[in-house]
Structure formats: structure tokens, C-alpha cells
């Protein structure tokens, strides 16, 4: 978040979750037909799962990477990128999503707190590089040459990325908006509360109310509500 002299609007932090990518065809996690209804999270999204069955974990993420590469951003993603360009105050987009739809819609400097499907990481030395379409337990790290490559995503029980910066931005936010997140995954779920405790106005955009700490919300599919909301915000500056 960079401030320049001609900026006049309040600082705005937007946190997105799986709901913003639902209409692009990438399932959410907690809905009745969501990803966790089909997979046991302890078998595919924990360090223990990777230690006991890396092939199964890679299969799961290979499928998700394939779906991500087939998906396209929708009007909601595009509207957020437009908001970043037009907003006359500081702006920061934080996402819990591991897809790259925000970037493909034109958003910049996105903080991916749960990592990125299209990046690979060495479980041994920590080196990171662009992921191939399919990853395999036998793949070697290009730096240390150990066969310890993993998707660069944050698994349950691991510390999310960029948390110092995310807490700093959350405490400074004057407006904090959560889009398409159930508020059930921590520490992301705490952020709106922290922002509100520091005096920020907090809002949510979701298909239905989540009961989170928001002064108000806009409810409906993100591809429809976001373009209208962004138009209104930009128009009111
Ligand atoms: P979640 O599945 O727990 O909640 C999704 C939220 O989106 C729900 O509140 C739901 O009501 C809302 N929603 C569903 N369809 C919507 C739509 N069309 N428009 C607006 N809102 C809609 O997801 P979460 O809160 O992000 O947390 C779960 C975890 O899921 C995160 O850690 C994230 O990394 C991971 N995840 C990411 C992806 C992705 O990268 N696309 C997909 C699935 C899960």
C-alpha cells in the first residue's frame, strides 16, 4: 500500500475468499457440494498427509491446478482490479485464494496469504519456482536437487504468508471489506474483527450473510454485486 500526495480517500483493504472464484468454476470449500465434501482435508491438505502420501497430495493439487488454468476471471475480479486503479486512497488486496484469477483480471501486488497453486516450493530448502502443470513426488528441487517438491500452498496447521504485513495493513485500514469468505478459517477470520476494533468501517459482500463483524453487507453473486459496488465507490469519490 503506497501513499502519494494526490491521494485523498480513506485507506481500503479488501480480503477475498473462495466465494469470489465460485462463479469462475472453482469450488468453494465449505458449501454442501464444496471441496471438503469430496475430499478428506486431513488426507490432502496437511503436512502429515504430504509426509505419508505425497502422490495423493500432488494428485489433489494437480487437479486443482488444472481447474485453475481452465478457469477465467469474471466481472467481479475485473471490477476489483479497476477499483485498485481508480481508488484515490491507499488500497490493498489480500486473498485467501490460491488461484491467480485476481492477477489475470489485472490486480497488482496481491497478498496471497494461503500461497499460490501455480508456484512450487521445496519442502527441504524452501526454494520457490513456477509450478509445472503436473507435480510429482519424484520431481527435484532446481536448487538443492532433493525430491522434496510441494505446491506452494499453506496447509492446515501451517503459518499463512505475509502475516506481519497483513496485520499492519489491517490495523491501518479505514475501510475493510470481506468478499466471498465464510469467516471460518483462521487467522483470516480474525481480520475484520481486528480492523473494526481499530475503528475501521467493515463490510461484507457475499451470497448470504455470514454473521461476521460487519456494519453492513451486500448480498448476491460476486459477478453481479461487485461491478455495481465498485461503480458506486468510484463514482462517490
Ligand atoms: P469458504 O468455502 O469457507 O467460504 C466461501 C464463501 O463464499 C461462503 O461464505 C459463501 O457464502 C460465499 N460464496 C459462495 N458463492 C459466492 C458467490 N457467487 N458470490 C459471493 N460469495 C459467494 O472459503 P474461504 O472463506 O475462502 O475459506 C476457506 C479456504 O478455502 C481458504 O483457505 C482458501 O485458501 C481456500 N480455497 C480457495 C479456493 C481458490 O483459490 N479458488 C477455492 C476453494 C477454497
Coordinates of N, CA and C and ligand atoms in Angstrom, one line a residue:
X1 N 0.8 -1.2 0.0 CA 0.0 0.0 0.0 C 0.9 1.2 0.0
X2 N 0.8 2.0 -1.1 CA 1.7 3.2 -1.1 C 0.9 4.5 -1.2
X3 N 1.3 5.5 -0.4 CA 0.5 6.7 -0.4 C 1.2 7.8 -1.2
X4 N 0.5 8.5 -2.1 CA 1.1 9.6 -2.8 C 0.4 10.8 -2.5
X5 N 0.9 12.0 -2.8 CA 0.4 13.2 -2.3 C -1.1 13.5 -2.8
X6 N -1.3 13.1 -4.0 CA -2.7 13.4 -4.5 C -3.8 12.5 -4.0
X7 N -3.4 11.5 -3.2 CA -4.4 10.6 -2.6 C -5.2 11.3 -1.6
X8 N -6.6 11.1 -1.6 CA -7.4 11.8 -0.6 C -8.4 10.8 0.1
X9 N -8.7 9.7 -0.5 CA -9.7 8.8 0.0 C -9.2 8.0 1.2
X10 N -10.1 7.4 1.9 CA -9.7 6.5 3.1 C -8.9 5.3 2.6
X11 N -8.1 4.7 3.5 CA -7.3 3.5 3.1 C -8.3 2.3 3.1
X12 N -8.2 1.6 2.1 CA -9.2 0.5 1.8 C -8.5 -0.8 1.7
X13 N -8.8 -1.8 2.5 CA -8.3 -3.1 2.5 C -9.4 -4.1 2.1
X14 N -9.2 -4.9 1.1 CA -10.2 -5.9 0.6 C -9.6 -7.3 0.8
X15 N -10.4 -8.2 1.5 CA -9.9 -9.5 1.7 C -10.9 -10.4 1.0
X16 N -10.4 -11.3 0.0 CA -11.3 -12.1 -0.7 C -11.1 -13.6 -0.3
X17 N -12.1 -14.4 -0.5 CA -12.1 -15.8 -0.2 C -12.7 -16.6 -1.4
X18 N -12.8 -17.9 -1.2 CA -13.2 -18.8 -2.3 C -14.5 -18.4 -3.0
X19 N -15.4 -17.7 -2.3 CA -16.6 -17.3 -3.0 C -16.5 -16.4 -4.2
X20 N -15.4 -15.6 -4.2 CA -15.2 -14.7 -5.4 C -14.9 -15.6 -6.6
X21 N -14.3 -16.8 -6.5 CA -13.9 -17.6 -7.6 C -15.0 -18.6 -7.9
X22 N -16.0 -18.7 -7.1 CA -17.0 -19.8 -7.3 C -17.7 -19.7 -8.7
X23 N -18.0 -18.5 -9.2 CA -18.6 -18.4 -10.5 C -17.7 -18.5 -11.6
X24 N -16.4 -18.6 -11.3 CA -15.4 -19.0 -12.4 C -15.3 -20.5 -12.5
X25 N -16.0 -21.2 -11.6 CA -16.0 -22.7 -11.7 C -15.1 -23.3 -10.7
X26 N -14.4 -22.5 -9.8 CA -13.6 -23.1 -8.8 C -14.4 -23.3 -7.5
X27 N -14.6 -24.5 -7.1 CA -15.5 -24.7 -6.0 C -15.0 -24.0 -4.7
X28 N -16.0 -23.7 -3.8 CA -15.6 -23.2 -2.5 C -15.3 -24.4 -1.6
X29 N -14.9 -24.2 -0.4 CA -14.6 -25.3 0.5 C -15.7 -25.8 1.3
X30 N -16.5 -24.9 1.8 CA -17.5 -25.3 2.9 C -18.9 -25.4 2.4
X31 N -19.2 -25.2 1.2 CA -20.6 -25.4 0.8 C -20.9 -26.9 0.7
X32 N -22.2 -27.2 0.6 CA -22.7 -28.6 0.7 C -22.0 -29.4 -0.4
X33 N -21.8 -28.8 -1.6 CA -21.1 -29.6 -2.7 C -19.6 -29.1 -2.8
X34 N -19.1 -28.5 -1.8 CA -17.7 -27.9 -1.8 C -16.7 -29.0 -1.8
X35 N -15.4 -28.5 -1.8 CA -14.2 -29.4 -2.0 C -14.1 -30.3 -0.8
X36 N -14.4 -29.8 0.4 CA -14.3 -30.7 1.6 C -15.4 -31.7 1.7
X37 N -16.5 -31.6 0.9 CA -17.5 -32.6 0.8 C -17.0 -33.8 0.0
X38 N -16.0 -33.6 -0.9 CA -15.5 -34.6 -1.7 C -14.2 -35.2 -1.2
X39 N -13.4 -34.5 -0.5 CA -12.1 -34.9 0.0 C -12.0 -34.8 1.5
X40 N -11.2 -35.7 2.1 CA -10.9 -35.6 3.5 C -9.7 -34.6 3.6
X41 N -9.9 -33.5 4.2 CA -8.8 -32.5 4.3 C -7.6 -33.0 4.9
X42 N -7.7 -33.9 5.9 CA -6.5 -34.4 6.6 C -5.7 -35.3 5.7
X43 N -6.3 -35.8 4.6 CA -5.5 -36.6 3.7 C -4.9 -35.9 2.5
X44 N -5.3 -34.6 2.3 CA -4.7 -33.9 1.2 C -4.1 -32.5 1.5
X45 N -4.4 -31.9 2.6 CA -4.0 -30.5 2.9 C -3.4 -30.3 4.2
X46 N -2.6 -31.2 4.6 CA -1.8 -31.1 5.9 C -0.4 -31.6 5.6
X47 N 0.6 -31.1 6.4 CA 2.0 -31.6 6.3 C 2.0 -33.1 6.5
X48 N 1.2 -33.6 7.4 CA 1.2 -35.0 7.8 C 0.7 -35.8 6.5
X49 N -0.3 -35.3 5.8 CA -0.7 -36.0 4.6 C 0.4 -36.1 3.6
X50 N 1.1 -35.0 3.4 CA 2.2 -35.0 2.4 C 3.3 -36.0 2.8
X51 N 3.6 -36.1 4.2 CA 4.6 -37.0 4.6 C 4.2 -38.4 4.4
X52 N 2.9 -38.7 4.6 CA 2.5 -40.1 4.5 C 2.1 -40.5 3.0
X53 N 1.6 -39.6 2.2 CA 1.2 -40.0 0.9 C 1.4 -38.8 -0.1
X54 N 2.6 -38.5 -0.4 CA 2.8 -37.3 -1.3 C 2.2 -37.4 -2.7
X55 N 2.0 -38.7 -3.2 CA 1.4 -38.8 -4.5 C 0.0 -38.4 -4.5
X56 N -0.7 -38.8 -3.4 CA -2.1 -38.4 -3.3 C -2.3 -36.9 -3.2
X57 N -1.4 -36.2 -2.4 CA -1.5 -34.8 -2.2 C -1.2 -34.1 -3.6
X58 N -0.2 -34.6 -4.3 CA 0.1 -34.0 -5.6 C -1.1 -34.2 -6.6
X59 N -1.7 -35.4 -6.5 CA -2.9 -35.6 -7.4 C -3.9 -34.6 -7.2
X60 N -4.2 -34.3 -5.9 CA -5.3 -33.4 -5.5 C -4.9 -32.0 -6.0
X61 N -3.7 -31.5 -5.8 CA -3.3 -30.2 -6.3 C -3.1 -30.1 -7.8
X62 N -2.7 -31.2 -8.4 CA -2.7 -31.3 -9.9 C -4.0 -31.0 -10.5
X63 N -5.1 -31.6 -9.9 CA -6.4 -31.4 -10.4 C -6.9 -30.0 -10.2
X64 N -6.5 -29.5 -9.0 CA -6.9 -28.1 -8.7 C -6.2 -27.1 -9.6
X65 N -4.9 -27.4 -9.9 CA -4.2 -26.5 -10.8 C -4.8 -26.5 -12.2
X66 N -5.2 -27.8 -12.7 CA -5.8 -27.9 -14.0 C -7.1 -27.1 -14.1
X67 N -7.9 -27.2 -13.0 CA -9.1 -26.4 -13.0 C -8.9 -24.9 -13.0
X68 N -7.8 -24.5 -12.3 CA -7.5 -23.1 -12.2 C -7.0 -22.6 -13.6
X69 N -6.2 -23.4 -14.3 CA -5.8 -22.9 -15.6 C -6.9 -22.8 -16.6
X70 N -7.9 -23.7 -16.4 CA -9.1 -23.6 -17.3 C -10.0 -22.5 -17.0
X71 N -10.0 -22.0 -15.8 CA -11.0 -21.0 -15.3 C -10.6 -19.6 -15.8
X72 N -11.6 -18.8 -15.9 CA -11.3 -17.4 -16.3 C -11.9 -16.4 -15.2
X73 N -11.2 -15.3 -15.0 CA -11.8 -14.3 -14.1 C -13.1 -13.8 -14.6
X74 N -14.0 -13.4 -13.7 CA -15.3 -12.8 -14.1 C -15.4 -11.3 -13.8
X75 N -16.6 -10.8 -14.0 CA -16.7 -9.3 -13.9 C -16.4 -8.8 -12.5
X76 N -16.5 -9.7 -11.5 CA -16.2 -9.2 -10.1 C -14.7 -9.1 -9.9
X77 N -13.9 -10.0 -10.5 CA -12.5 -9.9 -10.4 C -12.0 -8.6 -11.1
X78 N -12.6 -8.4 -12.3 CA -12.2 -7.2 -13.1 C -12.6 -5.9 -12.4
X79 N -13.7 -5.9 -11.7 CA -14.1 -4.7 -11.0 C -13.2 -4.4 -9.9
X80 N -12.7 -5.4 -9.2 CA -11.7 -5.2 -8.1 C -10.4 -4.6 -8.7
X81 N -10.0 -5.1 -9.8 CA -8.7 -4.6 -10.4 C -9.0 -3.1 -10.8
X82 N -10.1 -2.8 -11.3 CA -10.5 -1.4 -11.7 C -10.5 -0.5 -10.4
X83 N -11.0 -1.1 -9.3 CA -11.1 -0.3 -8.0 C -9.6 0.0 -7.6
X84 N -8.7 -0.9 -7.7 CA -7.3 -0.7 -7.3 C -6.8 0.5 -8.1
X85 N -7.1 0.5 -9.4 CA -6.5 1.6 -10.3 C -7.1 2.9 -10.0
X86 N -8.4 2.9 -9.7 CA -9.1 4.2 -9.6 C -9.2 4.8 -8.2
X87 N -9.0 4.0 -7.2 CA -9.2 4.4 -5.8 C -8.3 5.5 -5.4
X88 N -8.8 6.6 -4.8 CA -7.9 7.8 -4.5 C -7.4 7.7 -3.1
X89 N -7.2 6.6 -2.6 CA -6.6 6.4 -1.3 C -5.7 5.1 -1.4
X90 N -5.1 4.7 -0.2 CA -4.3 3.5 -0.3 C -5.3 2.3 -0.5
X91 N -4.8 1.3 -1.2 CA -5.6 0.2 -1.5 C -4.7 -1.1 -1.4
X92 N -5.2 -2.1 -0.7 CA -4.5 -3.4 -0.7 C -5.5 -4.5 -0.8
X93 N -5.2 -5.4 -1.7 CA -6.0 -6.7 -1.9 C -5.2 -7.8 -1.2
X94 N -5.9 -8.5 -0.3 CA -5.4 -9.7 0.3 C -6.3 -10.8 -0.1
X95 N -5.8 -12.0 -0.5 CA -6.7 -13.1 -0.8 C -6.3 -14.3 -0.1
X96 N -7.3 -15.1 0.3 CA -7.1 -16.5 0.8 C -7.0 -17.5 -0.3
X97 N -7.3 -17.0 -1.6 CA -7.4 -17.9 -2.7 C -6.0 -18.3 -3.2
X98 N -5.9 -19.5 -3.7 CA -4.6 -20.0 -4.2 C -4.6 -19.9 -5.8
X99 N -5.8 -19.5 -6.4 CA -5.8 -19.3 -7.8 C -5.2 -18.0 -8.2
X100 N -5.0 -17.7 -9.5 CA -4.4 -16.5 -10.0 C -5.4 -15.6 -10.7
X101 N -6.7 -15.7 -10.4 CA -7.7 -15.0 -11.2 C -7.7 -13.5 -10.9
X102 N -7.3 -13.1 -9.7 CA -7.2 -11.6 -9.5 C -6.1 -11.1 -10.4
X103 N -4.9 -11.7 -10.5 CA -3.8 -11.2 -11.3 C -4.2 -11.2 -12.8
X104 N -4.9 -12.3 -13.2 CA -5.3 -12.3 -14.6 C -6.4 -11.3 -14.9
X105 N -7.1 -10.8 -13.9 CA -8.1 -9.7 -14.1 C -7.4 -8.3 -14.1
X106 N -6.1 -8.3 -13.7 CA -5.4 -7.0 -13.7 C -5.0 -6.5 -12.3
X107 N -5.4 -7.2 -11.2 CA -5.0 -6.7 -9.9 C -3.4 -6.9 -9.7
X108 N -2.9 -6.0 -9.0 CA -1.4 -6.0 -8.7 C -1.1 -6.1 -7.3
X109 N 0.1 -6.6 -7.0 CA 0.6 -6.7 -5.6 C -0.4 -7.4 -4.7
X110 N -1.0 -8.5 -5.1 CA -2.0 -9.2 -4.3 C -1.2 -10.0 -3.3
X111 N -1.7 -9.9 -2.0 CA -1.0 -10.7 -1.0 C -1.8 -12.0 -0.9
X112 N -1.1 -13.1 -1.3 CA -1.8 -14.5 -1.2 C -1.4 -15.1 0.1
X113 N -2.3 -15.0 1.1 CA -1.9 -15.4 2.4 C -1.9 -17.0 2.5
X114 N -2.6 -17.7 1.6 CA -2.5 -19.1 1.6 C -1.7 -19.7 0.5
X115 N -0.8 -18.9 -0.1 CA 0.0 -19.4 -1.1 C -0.6 -19.4 -2.5
X116 N 0.1 -20.0 -3.5 CA -0.3 -20.0 -4.9 C -0.2 -21.3 -5.5
X117 N -1.3 -21.8 -6.2 CA -1.3 -23.1 -6.8 C -0.2 -23.2 -8.0
X118 N 0.0 -22.0 -8.6 CA 0.9 -22.0 -9.7 C 2.4 -21.8 -9.3
X119 N 2.7 -21.9 -8.1 CA 4.1 -21.9 -7.6 C 4.4 -23.2 -6.9
X120 N 5.7 -23.6 -7.0 CA 6.2 -24.8 -6.3 C 7.2 -24.4 -5.3
X121 N 7.3 -25.2 -4.3 CA 8.3 -24.9 -3.2 C 9.0 -26.2 -2.8
X122 N 10.2 -26.0 -2.4 CA 11.0 -27.2 -1.9 C 10.7 -27.3 -0.4
X123 N 10.2 -28.5 0.0 CA 9.9 -28.8 1.4 C 11.2 -28.8 2.2
X124 N 12.3 -29.0 1.5 CA 13.6 -29.2 2.3 C 14.3 -27.8 2.4
X125 N 14.6 -27.1 1.3 CA 15.4 -25.9 1.4 C 14.6 -24.6 1.3
X126 N 13.3 -24.7 1.0 CA 12.4 -23.5 0.9 C 12.4 -22.8 -0.4
X127 N 13.3 -23.2 -1.3 CA 13.3 -22.5 -2.7 C 12.0 -22.6 -3.3
X128 N 11.6 -21.5 -4.1 CA 10.3 -21.4 -4.7 C 10.5 -21.2 -6.2
X129 N 9.6 -21.7 -7.1 CA 9.7 -21.5 -8.5 C 8.3 -21.8 -9.1
X130 N 8.1 -21.4 -10.4 CA 6.8 -21.6 -11.0 C 6.5 -23.1 -11.1
X131 N 5.3 -23.5 -10.7 CA 5.0 -24.9 -10.7 C 4.8 -25.4 -12.2
X132 N 5.2 -26.6 -12.5 CA 4.8 -27.2 -13.7 C 3.3 -27.6 -13.6
X133 N 2.7 -27.9 -14.8 CA 1.2 -28.3 -14.7 C 1.0 -29.4 -13.8
X134 N 1.8 -30.4 -13.9 CA 1.7 -31.6 -13.0 C 2.9 -31.7 -12.2
X135 N 2.7 -31.9 -10.9 CA 3.9 -32.1 -10.0 C 3.8 -33.6 -9.5
X136 N 5.0 -34.1 -9.2 CA 5.2 -35.5 -8.9 C 6.1 -35.6 -7.7
X137 N 5.9 -36.6 -6.8 CA 6.9 -36.7 -5.7 C 8.3 -36.9 -6.1
X138 N 8.6 -37.4 -7.3 CA 10.0 -37.6 -7.8 C 10.6 -36.3 -8.3
X139 N 9.8 -35.3 -8.5 CA 10.4 -34.0 -9.0 C 11.5 -33.5 -8.1
X140 N 12.6 -33.0 -8.7 CA 13.7 -32.5 -7.8 C 13.6 -31.0 -7.7
X141 N 14.0 -30.5 -6.6 CA 14.1 -29.0 -6.4 C 15.3 -28.5 -7.3
X142 N 15.1 -27.5 -8.1 CA 16.1 -27.0 -9.0 C 17.3 -26.4 -8.2
X143 N 17.2 -26.2 -6.9 CA 18.3 -25.6 -6.2 C 19.1 -26.6 -5.4
X144 N 18.4 -27.4 -4.6 CA 19.1 -28.4 -3.7 C 19.0 -29.8 -4.3
X145 N 18.3 -30.0 -5.4 CA 18.2 -31.3 -6.1 C 17.6 -32.4 -5.2
X146 N 16.9 -32.1 -4.1 CA 16.2 -33.1 -3.3 C 14.8 -33.3 -3.9
X147 N 14.4 -34.6 -3.9 CA 13.0 -34.9 -4.4 C 12.0 -34.5 -3.3
X148 N 11.9 -33.2 -3.0 CA 11.0 -32.8 -1.9 C 10.1 -31.6 -2.3
X149 N 9.7 -31.6 -3.6 CA 8.9 -30.5 -4.1 C 7.4 -30.6 -3.7
X150 N 6.8 -29.5 -3.4 CA 5.4 -29.5 -2.9 C 4.8 -28.2 -3.6
X151 N 3.4 -28.2 -3.6 CA 2.8 -27.0 -4.1 C 3.1 -25.9 -3.1
X152 N 3.2 -24.7 -3.5 CA 3.5 -23.6 -2.6 C 2.2 -23.0 -2.0
X153 N 1.4 -23.9 -1.4 CA 0.2 -23.5 -0.7 C 0.4 -23.8 0.8
X154 N -0.4 -23.0 1.6 CA -0.3 -23.2 3.0 C -1.3 -24.2 3.5
X155 N -0.8 -25.2 4.1 CA -1.7 -26.3 4.6 C -2.2 -26.0 6.0
X156 N -3.3 -26.7 6.4 CA -3.8 -26.6 7.7 C -2.7 -26.9 8.7
X157 N -2.6 -26.1 9.7 CA -1.5 -26.3 10.7 C -0.3 -25.5 10.4
X158 N -0.2 -24.9 9.2 CA 1.0 -24.1 8.8 C 0.7 -22.6 9.0
X159 N 1.7 -21.8 9.1 CA 1.6 -20.3 9.3 C 1.3 -19.7 7.9
X160 N 0.2 -18.9 7.7 CA 0.0 -18.3 6.4 C 1.1 -17.3 6.1
X161 N 1.2 -16.9 4.9 CA 2.2 -16.0 4.4 C 1.9 -14.5 4.7
X162 N 2.9 -13.7 4.8 CA 2.7 -12.2 4.8 C 2.0 -11.7 6.1
X163 N 1.9 -12.5 7.2 CA 1.1 -12.1 8.3 C 1.5 -10.8 8.9
X164 N 2.8 -10.5 9.1 CA 3.1 -9.2 9.7 C 2.6 -8.1 8.9
X165 N 2.8 -8.2 7.6 CA 2.3 -7.1 6.7 C 0.7 -7.0 6.7
X166 N 0.1 -8.2 6.7 CA -1.4 -8.2 6.7 C -1.9 -7.6 8.0
X167 N -1.3 -7.9 9.2 CA -1.8 -7.3 10.4 C -1.6 -5.8 10.4
X168 N -0.4 -5.4 9.9 CA -0.1 -4.0 9.8 C -1.2 -3.2 9.0
X169 N -1.5 -3.8 7.8 CA -2.4 -3.1 6.9 C -3.8 -3.1 7.5
X170 N -4.2 -4.2 8.2 CA -5.5 -4.4 8.8 C -5.7 -3.3 9.9
X171 N -4.6 -3.1 10.7 CA -4.8 -2.1 11.8 C -4.9 -0.7 11.2
X172 N -4.3 -0.5 10.0 CA -4.3 0.9 9.4 C -5.5 1.2 8.6
X173 N -6.3 0.1 8.2 CA -7.4 0.3 7.3 C -8.5 1.2 7.9
X174 N -9.0 2.0 7.1 CA -10.2 2.8 7.5 C -11.4 2.2 7.0
X175 N -11.3 1.4 5.9 CA -12.5 0.6 5.4 C -11.9 -0.8 5.1
X176 N -12.6 -1.8 5.6 CA -12.1 -3.2 5.5 C -13.3 -4.0 4.9
X177 N -13.1 -4.6 3.8 CA -14.2 -5.3 3.1 C -13.8 -6.7 2.8
X178 N -14.7 -7.6 3.2 CA -14.5 -9.1 3.0 C -15.5 -9.6 1.9
X179 N -14.9 -10.2 0.9 CA -15.7 -10.7 -0.2 C -15.6 -12.2 -0.3
X180 N -16.8 -12.9 -0.3 CA -16.8 -14.3 -0.6 C -16.0 -15.2 0.4
X181 N -16.1 -14.8 1.7 CA -15.4 -15.7 2.7 C -16.3 -16.0 3.8
X182 N -16.3 -17.3 4.2 CA -17.2 -17.7 5.3 C -16.8 -17.3 6.6
X183 N -15.5 -16.8 6.8 CA -15.0 -16.4 8.1 C -14.8 -17.6 9.0
X184 N -14.5 -18.7 8.5 CA -14.3 -19.9 9.3 C -12.8 -20.4 9.4
X185 N -12.0 -19.8 8.5 CA -10.6 -20.2 8.5 C -9.7 -19.1 9.2
X186 N -9.0 -19.5 10.2 CA -8.2 -18.5 11.0 C -6.8 -18.6 10.5
X187 N -6.0 -17.5 10.5 CA -6.3 -16.2 11.1 C -7.1 -15.3 10.2
X188 N -7.4 -15.6 9.0 CA -8.1 -14.7 8.1 C -9.4 -14.2 8.8
X189 N -10.1 -15.1 9.5 CA -11.4 -14.8 10.0 C -11.3 -13.8 11.1
X190 N -10.1 -13.5 11.7 CA -10.0 -12.5 12.7 C -9.8 -11.1 12.2
X191 N -9.5 -11.0 10.9 CA -9.0 -9.7 10.4 C -10.1 -8.6 10.4
X192 N -11.3 -8.9 10.1 CA -12.4 -7.9 10.1 C -12.6 -7.4 11.5
X193 N -12.5 -8.4 12.5 CA -12.7 -8.0 13.9 C -11.6 -7.0 14.3
X194 N -10.3 -7.4 13.9 CA -9.2 -6.5 14.3 C -9.4 -5.1 13.7
X195 N -9.8 -5.1 12.4 CA -10.0 -3.8 11.7 C -11.1 -3.0 12.4
X196 N -12.2 -3.7 12.8 CA -13.3 -3.0 13.4 C -12.8 -2.4 14.8
X197 N -12.1 -3.2 15.5 CA -11.5 -2.8 16.8 C -10.7 -1.6 16.7
X198 N -10.1 -1.4 15.6 CA -9.2 -0.2 15.3 C -10.0 1.0 14.7
X199 N -11.3 0.8 14.6 CA -12.2 1.9 14.1 C -12.5 1.9 12.7
X200 N -12.1 0.8 11.9 CA -12.4 0.7 10.5 C -13.9 0.5 10.3
X201 N -14.5 0.9 9.2 CA -15.8 0.5 8.8 C -15.7 -0.8 8.1
X202 N -16.4 -1.8 8.5 CA -16.3 -3.1 7.9 C -17.5 -3.5 7.2
X203 N -17.3 -4.1 6.0 CA -18.5 -4.5 5.2 C -18.2 -5.9 4.6
X204 N -19.2 -6.6 4.2 CA -19.0 -7.9 3.5 C -19.9 -7.9 2.2
X205 N -19.3 -8.6 1.2 CA -20.1 -8.9 0.0 C -20.0 -10.4 0.0
X206 N -21.2 -11.0 -0.1 CA -21.3 -12.5 0.0 C -22.6 -12.9 -0.6
X207 N -22.7 -14.1 -0.9 CA -24.0 -14.6 -1.5 C -25.1 -14.6 -0.4
X208 N -24.6 -14.7 0.9 CA -25.6 -14.7 2.0 C -24.8 -14.2 3.2
X209 N -25.6 -13.6 4.2 CA -24.9 -13.1 5.4 C -24.1 -14.2 6.2
X210 N -22.9 -13.8 6.6 CA -22.1 -14.8 7.4 C -22.2 -14.7 8.9
X211 N -22.8 -13.5 9.3 CA -22.9 -13.3 10.8 C -21.6 -12.7 11.3
X212 N -20.7 -12.3 10.5 CA -19.4 -11.8 10.9 C -19.5 -10.3 11.4
X213 N -18.4 -9.7 11.8 CA -18.4 -8.4 12.4 C -18.4 -7.3 11.4
X214 N -19.6 -7.1 10.8 CA -19.7 -6.1 9.7 C -20.8 -5.1 10.0
X215 N -20.6 -3.9 9.6 CA -21.7 -2.9 9.9 C -22.8 -3.0 8.8
X216 N -22.4 -3.5 7.6 CA -23.5 -3.9 6.7 C -22.9 -4.7 5.6
X217 N -23.8 -5.2 4.7 CA -23.3 -6.1 3.7 C -24.1 -6.0 2.4
X218 N -23.6 -6.5 1.3 CA -24.3 -6.6 0.0 C -24.4 -8.0 -0.3
X219 N -25.6 -8.5 -0.6 CA -25.7 -10.0 -0.8 C -26.2 -10.3 -2.2
X220 N -25.5 -11.3 -2.8 CA -25.8 -11.7 -4.1 C -24.5 -12.3 -4.7
X221 N -24.6 -12.8 -6.0 CA -23.4 -13.4 -6.6 C -22.3 -12.3 -6.9
X222 N -21.1 -12.6 -6.6 CA -20.0 -11.6 -6.7 C -19.9 -11.0 -8.1
X223 N -20.2 -11.8 -9.1 CA -20.0 -11.3 -10.5 C -21.0 -10.2 -10.8
X224 N -22.1 -10.1 -10.0 CA -23.1 -9.0 -10.2 C -22.9 -7.9 -9.1
X225 N -22.7 -8.3 -7.9 CA -22.7 -7.3 -6.8 C -21.4 -6.4 -6.9
X226 N -20.3 -7.0 -7.3 CA -19.0 -6.3 -7.3 C -19.0 -5.2 -8.3
X227 N -19.3 -5.4 -9.6 CA -19.3 -4.3 -10.5 C -20.1 -3.1 -10.1
X228 N -21.3 -3.4 -9.6 CA -22.2 -2.3 -9.1 C -21.6 -1.5 -8.0
X229 N -21.1 -2.3 -7.0 CA -20.5 -1.7 -5.8 C -19.3 -0.8 -6.1
X230 N -18.4 -1.4 -7.0 CA -17.2 -0.6 -7.4 C -17.6 0.6 -8.2
X231 N -18.6 0.5 -9.1 CA -19.0 1.7 -9.8 C -19.5 2.8 -8.8
X232 N -20.2 2.4 -7.8 CA -20.7 3.3 -6.8 C -19.6 4.0 -6.0
X233 N -18.6 3.1 -5.6 CA -17.5 3.7 -4.8 C -16.7 4.7 -5.6
X234 N -16.4 4.3 -6.8 CA -15.6 5.2 -7.7 C -16.3 6.5 -8.0
X235 N -17.6 6.3 -8.2 CA -18.4 7.5 -8.6 C -18.6 8.4 -7.4
X236 N -18.5 7.9 -6.2 CA -18.7 8.7 -5.0 C -17.4 9.4 -4.5
X237 N -16.3 9.2 -5.1 CA -15.0 9.8 -4.7 C -15.0 11.3 -4.9
Ligands
LIG1 P1 -15.3 -20.9 2.2 O1 -15.5 -22.0 1.2 O2 -15.2 -21.3 3.6 O3 -16.5 -19.8 2.0 C1 -16.9 -19.3 0.8 C2 -17.8 -18.2 1.0 O4 -18.2 -17.7 -0.3 C3 -19.1 -18.5 1.7 O5 -19.4 -17.6 2.7 C4 -20.2 -18.4 0.6 O6 -21.4 -18.0 1.1 C5 -19.6 -17.4 -0.3 N1 -20.0 -17.5 -1.7 C6 -20.2 -18.7 -2.4 N2 -20.5 -18.4 -3.7 C7 -20.5 -17.0 -3.8 C8 -20.7 -16.1 -4.9 N3 -21.0 -16.5 -6.1 N4 -20.5 -14.8 -4.6 C9 -20.2 -14.3 -3.4 N5 -20.0 -15.1 -2.3 C10 -20.1 -16.5 -2.5 O7 -14.0 -20.1 1.7 P2 -13.0 -19.2 2.5 O8 -13.7 -18.3 3.5 O9 -12.1 -18.5 1.4 O10 -12.0 -20.1 3.3 C11 -11.7 -21.4 3.0 C12 -10.3 -21.7 2.4 O11 -10.6 -22.1 1.1 C13 -9.3 -20.6 2.2 O12 -8.2 -21.1 2.9 C14 -8.9 -20.7 0.7 O13 -7.5 -20.8 0.6 C15 -9.5 -22.0 0.2 N6 -10.0 -22.1 -1.1 C16 -9.5 -21.4 -2.2 C17 -10.0 -21.6 -3.4 C18 -9.5 -20.8 -4.6 O14 -8.3 -20.5 -4.5 N7 -10.3 -20.5 -5.6 C19 -11.1 -22.5 -3.6 C20 -11.6 -23.2 -2.5 C21 -11.0 -23.0 -1.3

